[in-house]
Short mmCIF file of C-alpha atoms (C1' of nucleotides) in Angstrom, two decimals:
data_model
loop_
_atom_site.label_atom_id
_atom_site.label_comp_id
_atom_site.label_asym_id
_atom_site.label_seq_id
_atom_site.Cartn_x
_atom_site.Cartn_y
_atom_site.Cartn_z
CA UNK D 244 3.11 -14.19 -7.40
CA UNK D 245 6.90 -14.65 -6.89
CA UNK D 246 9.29 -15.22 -9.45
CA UNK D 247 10.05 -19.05 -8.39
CA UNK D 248 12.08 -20.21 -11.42
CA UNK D 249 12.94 -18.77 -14.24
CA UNK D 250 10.07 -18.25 -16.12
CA UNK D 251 11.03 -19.43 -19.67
CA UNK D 252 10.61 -16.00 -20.92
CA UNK D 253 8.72 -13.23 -20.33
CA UNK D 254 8.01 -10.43 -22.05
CA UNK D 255 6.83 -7.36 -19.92
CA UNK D 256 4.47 -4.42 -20.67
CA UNK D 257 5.24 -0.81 -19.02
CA UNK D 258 2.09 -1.68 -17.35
CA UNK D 259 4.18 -4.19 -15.67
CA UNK D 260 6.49 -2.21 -14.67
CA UNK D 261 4.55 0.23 -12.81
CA UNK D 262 2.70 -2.43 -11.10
CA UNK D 263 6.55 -4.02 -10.08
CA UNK D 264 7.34 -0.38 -8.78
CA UNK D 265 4.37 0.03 -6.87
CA UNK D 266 4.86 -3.17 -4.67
CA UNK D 267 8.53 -2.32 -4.17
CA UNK D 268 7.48 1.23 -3.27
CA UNK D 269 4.78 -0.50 -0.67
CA UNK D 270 7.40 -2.72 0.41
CA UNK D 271 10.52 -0.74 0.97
CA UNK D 272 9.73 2.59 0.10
CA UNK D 273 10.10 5.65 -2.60
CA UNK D 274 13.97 5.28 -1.94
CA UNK D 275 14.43 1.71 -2.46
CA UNK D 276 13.31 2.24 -6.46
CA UNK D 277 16.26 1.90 -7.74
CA UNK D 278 16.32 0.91 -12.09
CA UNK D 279 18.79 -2.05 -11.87
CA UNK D 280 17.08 -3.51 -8.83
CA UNK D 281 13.68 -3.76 -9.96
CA UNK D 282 15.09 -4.65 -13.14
CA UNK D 283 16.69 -7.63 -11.37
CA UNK D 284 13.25 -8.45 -9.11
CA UNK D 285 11.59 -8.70 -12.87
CA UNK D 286 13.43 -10.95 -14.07
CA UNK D 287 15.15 -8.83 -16.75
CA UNK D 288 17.97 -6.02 -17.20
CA UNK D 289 18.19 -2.25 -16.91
CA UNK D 290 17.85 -2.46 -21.57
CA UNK D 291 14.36 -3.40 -21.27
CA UNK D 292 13.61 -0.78 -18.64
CA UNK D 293 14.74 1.59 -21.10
CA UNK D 294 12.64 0.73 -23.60
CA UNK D 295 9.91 0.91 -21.88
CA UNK D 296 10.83 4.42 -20.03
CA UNK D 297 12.95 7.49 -20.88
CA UNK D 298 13.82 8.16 -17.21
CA UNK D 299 13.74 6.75 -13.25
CA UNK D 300 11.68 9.66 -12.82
CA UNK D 301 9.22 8.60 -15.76
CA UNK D 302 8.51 5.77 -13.97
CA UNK D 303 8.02 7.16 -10.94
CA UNK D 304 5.62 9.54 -12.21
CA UNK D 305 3.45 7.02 -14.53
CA UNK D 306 3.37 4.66 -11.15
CA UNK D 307 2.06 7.18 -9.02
CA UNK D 308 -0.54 8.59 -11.73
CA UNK D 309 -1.75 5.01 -11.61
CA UNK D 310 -1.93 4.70 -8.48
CA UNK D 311 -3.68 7.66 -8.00
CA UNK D 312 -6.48 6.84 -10.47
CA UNK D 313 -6.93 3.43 -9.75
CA UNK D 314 -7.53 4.02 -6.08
CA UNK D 315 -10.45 6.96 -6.73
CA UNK D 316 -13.37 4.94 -7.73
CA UNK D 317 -13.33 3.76 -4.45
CA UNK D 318 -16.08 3.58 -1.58
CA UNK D 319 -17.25 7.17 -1.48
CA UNK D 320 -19.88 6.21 -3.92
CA UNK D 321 -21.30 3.41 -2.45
CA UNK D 322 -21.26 5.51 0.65
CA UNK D 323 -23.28 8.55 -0.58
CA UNK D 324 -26.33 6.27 -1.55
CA UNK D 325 -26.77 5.45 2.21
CA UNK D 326 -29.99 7.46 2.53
CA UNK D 327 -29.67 8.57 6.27
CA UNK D 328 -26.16 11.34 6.15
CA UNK D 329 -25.61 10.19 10.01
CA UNK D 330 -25.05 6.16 9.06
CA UNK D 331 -22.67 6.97 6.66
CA UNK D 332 -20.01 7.57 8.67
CA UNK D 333 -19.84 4.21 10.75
CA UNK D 334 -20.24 2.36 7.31
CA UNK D 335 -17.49 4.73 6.16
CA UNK D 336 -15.35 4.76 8.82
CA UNK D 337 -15.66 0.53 9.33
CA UNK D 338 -14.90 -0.13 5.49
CA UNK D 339 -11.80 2.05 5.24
CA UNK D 340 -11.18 0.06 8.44
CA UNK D 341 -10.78 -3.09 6.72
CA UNK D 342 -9.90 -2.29 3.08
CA UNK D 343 -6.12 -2.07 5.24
CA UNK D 344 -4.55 -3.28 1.55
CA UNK D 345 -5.27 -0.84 0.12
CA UNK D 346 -3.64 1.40 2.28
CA UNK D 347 -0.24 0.11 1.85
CA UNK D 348 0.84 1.89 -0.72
CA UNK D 349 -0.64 5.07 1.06
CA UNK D 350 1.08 4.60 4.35
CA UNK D 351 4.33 3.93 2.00
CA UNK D 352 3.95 7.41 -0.06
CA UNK D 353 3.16 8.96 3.31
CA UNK D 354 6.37 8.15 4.43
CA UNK D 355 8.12 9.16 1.79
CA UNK D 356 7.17 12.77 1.65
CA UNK D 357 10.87 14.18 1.22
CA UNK D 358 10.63 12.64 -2.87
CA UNK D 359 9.04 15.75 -4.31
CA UNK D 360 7.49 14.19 -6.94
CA UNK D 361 4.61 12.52 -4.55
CA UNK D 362 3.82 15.44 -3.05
CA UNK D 363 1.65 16.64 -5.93
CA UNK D 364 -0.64 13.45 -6.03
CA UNK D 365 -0.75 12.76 -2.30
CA UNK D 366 -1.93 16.52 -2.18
CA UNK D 367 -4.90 15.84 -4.78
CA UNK D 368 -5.78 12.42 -3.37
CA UNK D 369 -5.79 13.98 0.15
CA UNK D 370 -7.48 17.00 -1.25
CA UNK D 371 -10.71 15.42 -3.15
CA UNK D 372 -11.30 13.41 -0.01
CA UNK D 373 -11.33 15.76 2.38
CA UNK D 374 -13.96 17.79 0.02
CA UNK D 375 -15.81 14.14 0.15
CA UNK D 376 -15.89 14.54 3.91
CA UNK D 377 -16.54 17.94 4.42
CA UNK D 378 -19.63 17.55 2.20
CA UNK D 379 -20.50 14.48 4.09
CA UNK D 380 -20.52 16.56 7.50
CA UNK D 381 -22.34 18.94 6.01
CA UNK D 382 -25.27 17.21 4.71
CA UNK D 383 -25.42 15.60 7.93
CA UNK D 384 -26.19 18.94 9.55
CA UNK D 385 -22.93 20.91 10.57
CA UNK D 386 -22.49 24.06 9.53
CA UNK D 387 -20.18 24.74 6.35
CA UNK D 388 -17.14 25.66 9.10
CA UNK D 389 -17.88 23.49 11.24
CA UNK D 390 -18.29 20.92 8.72
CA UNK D 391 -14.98 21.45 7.40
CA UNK D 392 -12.95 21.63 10.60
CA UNK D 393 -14.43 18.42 11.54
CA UNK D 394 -13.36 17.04 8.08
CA UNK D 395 -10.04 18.35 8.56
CA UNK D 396 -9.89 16.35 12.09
CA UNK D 397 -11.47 12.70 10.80
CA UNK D 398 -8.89 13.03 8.16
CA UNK D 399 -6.36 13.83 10.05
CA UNK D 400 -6.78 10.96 12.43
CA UNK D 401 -6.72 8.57 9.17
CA UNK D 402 -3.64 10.15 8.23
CA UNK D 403 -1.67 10.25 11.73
CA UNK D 404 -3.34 6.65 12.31
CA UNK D 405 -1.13 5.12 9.48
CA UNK D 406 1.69 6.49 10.28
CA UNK D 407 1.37 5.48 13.91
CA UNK D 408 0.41 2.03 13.34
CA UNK D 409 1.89 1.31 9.99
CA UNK D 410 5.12 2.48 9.66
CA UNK D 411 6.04 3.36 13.25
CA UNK D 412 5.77 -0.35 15.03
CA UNK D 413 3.57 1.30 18.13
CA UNK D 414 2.51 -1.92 20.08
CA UNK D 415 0.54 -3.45 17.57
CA UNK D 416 -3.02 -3.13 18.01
CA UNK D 417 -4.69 -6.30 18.20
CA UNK D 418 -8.05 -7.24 15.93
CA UNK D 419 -10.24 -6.45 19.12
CA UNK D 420 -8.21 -3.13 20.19
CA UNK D 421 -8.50 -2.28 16.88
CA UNK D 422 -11.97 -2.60 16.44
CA UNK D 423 -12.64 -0.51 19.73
CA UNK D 424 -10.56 1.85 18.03
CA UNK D 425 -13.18 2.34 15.42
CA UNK D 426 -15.87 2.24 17.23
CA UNK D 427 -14.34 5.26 19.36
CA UNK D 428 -13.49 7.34 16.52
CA UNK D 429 -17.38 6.90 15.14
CA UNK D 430 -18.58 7.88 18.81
CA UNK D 431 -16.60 11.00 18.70
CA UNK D 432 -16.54 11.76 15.43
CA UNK D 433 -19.91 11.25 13.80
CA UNK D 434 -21.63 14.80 14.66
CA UNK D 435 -24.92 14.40 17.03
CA UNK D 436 -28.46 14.17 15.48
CA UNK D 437 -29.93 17.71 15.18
CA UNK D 438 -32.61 19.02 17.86
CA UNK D 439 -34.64 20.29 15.21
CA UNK X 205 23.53 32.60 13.71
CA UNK X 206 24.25 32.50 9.58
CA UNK X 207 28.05 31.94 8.83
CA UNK X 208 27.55 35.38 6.83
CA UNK X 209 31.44 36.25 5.74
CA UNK X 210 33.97 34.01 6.32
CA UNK X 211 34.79 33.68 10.42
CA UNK X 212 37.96 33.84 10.41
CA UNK X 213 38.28 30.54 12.16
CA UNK X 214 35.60 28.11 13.34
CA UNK X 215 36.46 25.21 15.40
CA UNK X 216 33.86 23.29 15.65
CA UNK X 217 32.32 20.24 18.32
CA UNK X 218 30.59 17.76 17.98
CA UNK X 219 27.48 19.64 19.16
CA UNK X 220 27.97 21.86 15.76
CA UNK X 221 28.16 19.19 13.85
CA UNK X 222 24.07 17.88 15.46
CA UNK X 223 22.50 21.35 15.48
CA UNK X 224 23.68 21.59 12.22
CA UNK X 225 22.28 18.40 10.89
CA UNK X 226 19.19 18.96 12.60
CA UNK X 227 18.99 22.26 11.44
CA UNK X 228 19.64 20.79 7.41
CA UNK X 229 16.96 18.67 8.74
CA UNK X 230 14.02 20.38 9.36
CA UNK X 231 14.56 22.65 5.88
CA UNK X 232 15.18 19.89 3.84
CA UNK X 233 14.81 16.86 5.44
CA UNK X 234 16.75 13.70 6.59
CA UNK X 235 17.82 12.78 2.91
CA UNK X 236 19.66 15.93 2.20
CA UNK X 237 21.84 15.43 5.24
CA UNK X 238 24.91 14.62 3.15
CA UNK X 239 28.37 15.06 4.71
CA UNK X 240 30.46 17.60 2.12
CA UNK X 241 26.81 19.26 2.14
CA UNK X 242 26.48 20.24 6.02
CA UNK X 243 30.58 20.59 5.51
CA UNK X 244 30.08 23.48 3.35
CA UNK X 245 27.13 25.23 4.74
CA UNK X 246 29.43 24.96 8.16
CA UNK X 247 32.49 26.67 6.41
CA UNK X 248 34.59 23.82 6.40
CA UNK X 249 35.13 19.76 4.96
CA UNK X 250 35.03 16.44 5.09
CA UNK X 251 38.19 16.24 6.40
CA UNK X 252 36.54 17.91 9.74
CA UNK X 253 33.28 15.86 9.79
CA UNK X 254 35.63 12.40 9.78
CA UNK X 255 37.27 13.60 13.01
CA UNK X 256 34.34 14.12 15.27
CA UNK X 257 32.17 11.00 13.18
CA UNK X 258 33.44 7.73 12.76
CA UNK X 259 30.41 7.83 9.56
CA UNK X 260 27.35 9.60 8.47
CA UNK X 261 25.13 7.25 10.07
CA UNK X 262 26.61 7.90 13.56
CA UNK X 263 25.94 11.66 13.07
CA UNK X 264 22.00 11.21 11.72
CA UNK X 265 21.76 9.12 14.95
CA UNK X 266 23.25 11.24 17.33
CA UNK X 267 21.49 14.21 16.15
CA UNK X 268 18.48 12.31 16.45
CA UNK X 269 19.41 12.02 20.15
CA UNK X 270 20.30 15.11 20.69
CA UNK X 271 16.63 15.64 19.40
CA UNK X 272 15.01 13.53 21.15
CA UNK X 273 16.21 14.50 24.64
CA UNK X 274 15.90 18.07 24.27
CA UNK X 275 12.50 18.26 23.27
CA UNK X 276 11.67 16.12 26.29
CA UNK X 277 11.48 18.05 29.06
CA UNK X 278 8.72 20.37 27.21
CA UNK X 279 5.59 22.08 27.84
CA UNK X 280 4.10 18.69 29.36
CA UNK X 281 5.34 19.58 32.85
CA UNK X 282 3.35 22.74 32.91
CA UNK X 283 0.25 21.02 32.31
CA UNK X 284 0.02 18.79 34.67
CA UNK X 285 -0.12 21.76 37.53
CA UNK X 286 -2.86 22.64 36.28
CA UNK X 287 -5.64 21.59 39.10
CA UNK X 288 -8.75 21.18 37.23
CA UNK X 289 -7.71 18.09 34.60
CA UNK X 290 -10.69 19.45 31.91
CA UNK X 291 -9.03 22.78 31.99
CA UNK X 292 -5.64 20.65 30.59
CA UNK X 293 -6.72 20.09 27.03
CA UNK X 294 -7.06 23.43 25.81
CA UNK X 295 -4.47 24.82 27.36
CA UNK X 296 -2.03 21.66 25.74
CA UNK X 297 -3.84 21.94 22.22
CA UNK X 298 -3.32 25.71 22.22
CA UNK X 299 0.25 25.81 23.37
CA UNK X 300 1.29 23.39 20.82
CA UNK X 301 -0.41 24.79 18.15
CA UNK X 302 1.86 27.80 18.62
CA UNK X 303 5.14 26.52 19.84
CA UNK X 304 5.11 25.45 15.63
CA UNK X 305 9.08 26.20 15.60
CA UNK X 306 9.84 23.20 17.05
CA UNK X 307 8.06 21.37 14.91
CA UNK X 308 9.65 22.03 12.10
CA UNK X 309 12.10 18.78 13.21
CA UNK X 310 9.37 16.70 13.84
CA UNK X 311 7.47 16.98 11.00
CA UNK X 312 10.48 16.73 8.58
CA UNK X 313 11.27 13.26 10.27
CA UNK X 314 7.75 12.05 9.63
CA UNK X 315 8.11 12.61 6.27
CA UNK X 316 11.54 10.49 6.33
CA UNK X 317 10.11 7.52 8.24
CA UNK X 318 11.29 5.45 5.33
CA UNK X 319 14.86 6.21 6.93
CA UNK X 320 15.11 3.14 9.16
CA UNK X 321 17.42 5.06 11.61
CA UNK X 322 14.08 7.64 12.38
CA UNK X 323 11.66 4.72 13.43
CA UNK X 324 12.80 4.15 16.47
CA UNK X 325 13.33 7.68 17.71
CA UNK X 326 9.95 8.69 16.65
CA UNK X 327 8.32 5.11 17.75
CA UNK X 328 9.50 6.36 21.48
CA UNK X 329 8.76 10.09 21.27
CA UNK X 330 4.68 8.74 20.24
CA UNK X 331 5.10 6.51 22.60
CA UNK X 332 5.78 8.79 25.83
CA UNK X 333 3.82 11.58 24.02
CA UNK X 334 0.30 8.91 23.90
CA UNK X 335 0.91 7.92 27.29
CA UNK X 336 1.22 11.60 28.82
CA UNK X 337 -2.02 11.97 26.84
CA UNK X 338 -3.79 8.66 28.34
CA UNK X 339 -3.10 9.59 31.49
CA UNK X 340 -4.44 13.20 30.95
CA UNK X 341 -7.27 11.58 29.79
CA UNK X 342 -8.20 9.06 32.73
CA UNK X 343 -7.53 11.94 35.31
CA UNK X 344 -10.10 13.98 33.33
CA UNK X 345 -12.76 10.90 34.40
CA UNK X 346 -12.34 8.72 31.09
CA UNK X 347 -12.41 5.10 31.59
CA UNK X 348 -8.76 3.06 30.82
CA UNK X 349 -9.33 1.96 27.75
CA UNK X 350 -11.16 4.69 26.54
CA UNK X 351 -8.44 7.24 27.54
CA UNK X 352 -6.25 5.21 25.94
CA UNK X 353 -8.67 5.57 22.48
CA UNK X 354 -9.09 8.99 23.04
CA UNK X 355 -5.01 9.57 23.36
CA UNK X 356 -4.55 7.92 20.29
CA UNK X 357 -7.14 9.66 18.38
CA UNK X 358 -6.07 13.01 19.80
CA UNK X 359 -2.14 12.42 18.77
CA UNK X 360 -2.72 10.57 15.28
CA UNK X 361 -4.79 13.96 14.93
CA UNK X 362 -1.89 15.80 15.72
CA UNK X 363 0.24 13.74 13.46
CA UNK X 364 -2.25 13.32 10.52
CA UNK X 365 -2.32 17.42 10.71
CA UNK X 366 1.28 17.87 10.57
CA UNK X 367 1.42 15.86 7.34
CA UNK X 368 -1.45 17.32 5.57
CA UNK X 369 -0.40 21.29 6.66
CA UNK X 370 3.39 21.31 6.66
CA UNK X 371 4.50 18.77 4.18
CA UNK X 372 1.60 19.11 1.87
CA UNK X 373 0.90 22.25 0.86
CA UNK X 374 -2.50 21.76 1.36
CA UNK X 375 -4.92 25.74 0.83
CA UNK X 376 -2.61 27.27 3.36
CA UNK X 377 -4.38 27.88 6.54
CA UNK X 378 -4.73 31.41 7.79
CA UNK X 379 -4.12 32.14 11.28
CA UNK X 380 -8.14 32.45 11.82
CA UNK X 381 -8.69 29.40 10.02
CA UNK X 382 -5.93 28.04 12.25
CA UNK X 383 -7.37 29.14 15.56
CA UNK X 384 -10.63 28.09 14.97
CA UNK X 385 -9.98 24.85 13.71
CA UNK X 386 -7.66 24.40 17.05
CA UNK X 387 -10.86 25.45 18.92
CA UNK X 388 -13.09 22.93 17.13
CA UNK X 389 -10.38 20.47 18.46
CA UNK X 390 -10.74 21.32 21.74
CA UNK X 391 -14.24 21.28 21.93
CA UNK X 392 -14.35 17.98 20.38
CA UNK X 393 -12.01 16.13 21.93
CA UNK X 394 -11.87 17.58 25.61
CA UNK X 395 -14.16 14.82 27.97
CA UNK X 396 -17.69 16.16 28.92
CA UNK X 397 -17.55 17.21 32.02
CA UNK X 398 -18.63 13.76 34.62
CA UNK X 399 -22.13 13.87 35.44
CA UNK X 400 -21.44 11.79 38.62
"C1'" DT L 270 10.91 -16.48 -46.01
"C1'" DG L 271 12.81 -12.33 -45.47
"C1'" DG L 272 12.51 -8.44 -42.83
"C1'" DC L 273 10.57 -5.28 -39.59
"C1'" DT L 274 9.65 -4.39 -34.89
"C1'" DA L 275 9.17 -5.15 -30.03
"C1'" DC L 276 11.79 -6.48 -26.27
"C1'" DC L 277 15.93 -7.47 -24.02
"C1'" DA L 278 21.32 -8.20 -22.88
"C1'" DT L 279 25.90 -6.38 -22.41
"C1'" DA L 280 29.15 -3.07 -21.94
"C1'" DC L 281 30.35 1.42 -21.17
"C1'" DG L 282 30.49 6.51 -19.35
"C1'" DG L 283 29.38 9.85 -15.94
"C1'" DT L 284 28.08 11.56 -11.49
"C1'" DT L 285 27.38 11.60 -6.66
"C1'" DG L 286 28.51 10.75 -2.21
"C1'" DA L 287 30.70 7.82 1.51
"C1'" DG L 288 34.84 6.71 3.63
"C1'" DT L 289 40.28 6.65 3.90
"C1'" DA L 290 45.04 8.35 3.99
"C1'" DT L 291 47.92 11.62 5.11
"C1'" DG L 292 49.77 16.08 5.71
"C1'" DT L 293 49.34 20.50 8.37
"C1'" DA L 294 48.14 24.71 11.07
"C1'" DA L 295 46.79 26.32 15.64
"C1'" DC L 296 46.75 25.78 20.52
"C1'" DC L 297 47.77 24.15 25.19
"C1'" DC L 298 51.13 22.83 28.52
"C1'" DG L 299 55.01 21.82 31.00
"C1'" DC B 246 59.80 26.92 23.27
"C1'" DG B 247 59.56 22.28 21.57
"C1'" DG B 248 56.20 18.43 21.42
"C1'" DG B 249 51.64 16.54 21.68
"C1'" DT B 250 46.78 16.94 20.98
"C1'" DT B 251 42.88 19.03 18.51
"C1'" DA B 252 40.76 20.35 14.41
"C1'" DC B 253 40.92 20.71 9.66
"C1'" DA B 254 42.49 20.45 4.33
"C1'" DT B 255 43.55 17.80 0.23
"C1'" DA B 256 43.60 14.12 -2.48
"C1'" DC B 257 42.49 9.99 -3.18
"C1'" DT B 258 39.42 5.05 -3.55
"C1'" DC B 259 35.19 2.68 -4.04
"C1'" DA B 260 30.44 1.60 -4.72
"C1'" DA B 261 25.86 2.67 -6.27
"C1'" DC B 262 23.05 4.39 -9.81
"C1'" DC B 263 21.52 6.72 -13.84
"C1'" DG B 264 21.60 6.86 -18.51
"C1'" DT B 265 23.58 5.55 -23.38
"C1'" DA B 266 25.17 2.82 -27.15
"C1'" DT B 267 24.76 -0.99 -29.58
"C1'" DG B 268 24.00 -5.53 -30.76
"C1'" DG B 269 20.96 -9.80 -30.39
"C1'" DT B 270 16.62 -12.68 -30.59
"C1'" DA B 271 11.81 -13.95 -31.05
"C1'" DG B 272 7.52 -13.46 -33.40
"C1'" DC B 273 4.43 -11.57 -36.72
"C1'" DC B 274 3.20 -10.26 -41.28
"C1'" DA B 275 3.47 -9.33 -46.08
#
DNA sequence: TGGCTACCATACGGTTGAGTATGTAACCCG
DNA sequence: CGGGTTACATACTCAACCGTATGGTAGCCA
């Protein structure tokens, strides 16, 4: 997946280019995208960048939107056909557990918050999954309120979990800590099966 | 505490120079702490900042210091008088839920994580802040390791809301919505009561 | 096979912001 | 009251980037 040698030649799509921007922006951050440097990680120069794209910002914007849409068909489906509403959230809970790739590019936009132009999408993402959770609550029998506040909380422990763990180097949790870690967050989390 | 008309003269310290940059922190985070900037809004120029600095970088770090030390000796003193350890965690959740001022600082440096100079200042502030927590947690009757779960999940919480509320303009809370999501918190995350 | 087009290189202009060099006004102090 | 220290102004240099202008090359297609 590296550039090795010089590939003969090698002609690149804007596709491409989003997709190079992306992994430098889960790599080094928002800040490190810089034209001439990803130009140079490519394998080309700052003219075929500007074919491609009017503006730094273009790009920006065209990665993010893919980003954006290629992460939404994501689990929540599969999750929603799990019959019982009070399994779903330790199969929820233990596959956004593992699917830590993913994430990458998350905890990276996360913590680059001060580039206004991923505010917008990390406020929709963030958004439409918190309504995915809220409803989730709710069909598992907490009151609309309730439901919500507890959405609020689960996603708010994703959120400050990433930050902790991923960008912040807090004493790396091992696979077994981690996995306790889980576990504890579905014990306190998941709401308790109704009494009637 | 505006510079309003011109002072006639200034003269300013070192310690200007931090609250300052802290101060151009928390509105507009760590990336618009530029030196002719925070020269201007302070009534004066570069030609100052160069005395007291020997670069930028030395400023953004000692105003991260200067941050870090002061908001030390906080509220978690207070709590631990408190006799009865499950009386702690609403009291804690409810007097940092409205001590939101200072804050400001510490959300606008999670949202500039990708600022290598931040990481460590914030890895140690989590740090002390989780283990305060743990141990609040294992005098309330939890178990080690589950304290230590339950601290985590309580501070990524507190994290994870930070981001989603103050740096993402996610539907505004109202101070209702506010207080009663605090409450569901407290209720959620506060120990049972031992049964021993 | 000539030419059109997609893709890229090279060279330049413009801006922003960090850091330096050096002069200068106020203030303290003996 | 003259000289040294403190605090600041002014006027530079330098590097990083963004964006533009323009020319070059490979491949496809009539």
């Amino acid at each position: 997946m590296n550039d090795g040698a010089k590939n003969e030649r090698v002609r690149l799509s804007a596709e491409d280019w989003e997709d190079g921007a992306l992994a430098l922006i889960a790599e080094q951050g928002v800040g490190a995208l810089a034209v001439e440097a990803l130009a140079r990680r490519l394998g080309v120069t700052k003219g075929s960048f500007y074919w491609h794209f009017r503006t730094r910002e273009a790009l920006l914007q065209a990665s993010l939107e893919r980003w954006e849409e290629y992460g939404e068909r994501e689990v929540l489906a599969e999750i929603e056909r799990i019959p019982d509403p009070l399994k779903r959230f330790p199969e929820l809970f233990r596959r956004v557990a593992h699917e830590l790739q993913p994430h990458r590019v998350y905890a990276a936009l996360l913590k680059a918050l001060d580039h206004p132009q991923v505010v917008p999408v990390m406020s929709r993402v963030s958004q439409r999954r918190m309504e995915f959770l809220t409803r989730l609550y709710q069909e598992a029998g907490l009151e609309p309120v309730v439901a919500l506040h507890r959405a609020r909380l689960t996603y708010a422990a994703y959120v400050g979990f990433l930050q902790l763990n991923f960008t912040l180097g807090l004493p790396r949790l091992s696979h077994e800590e981690f996995d306790a870690y889980v576990e504890h967050m579905i014990a306190t989390l998941t709401p308790a099966r109704s009494t009637d």
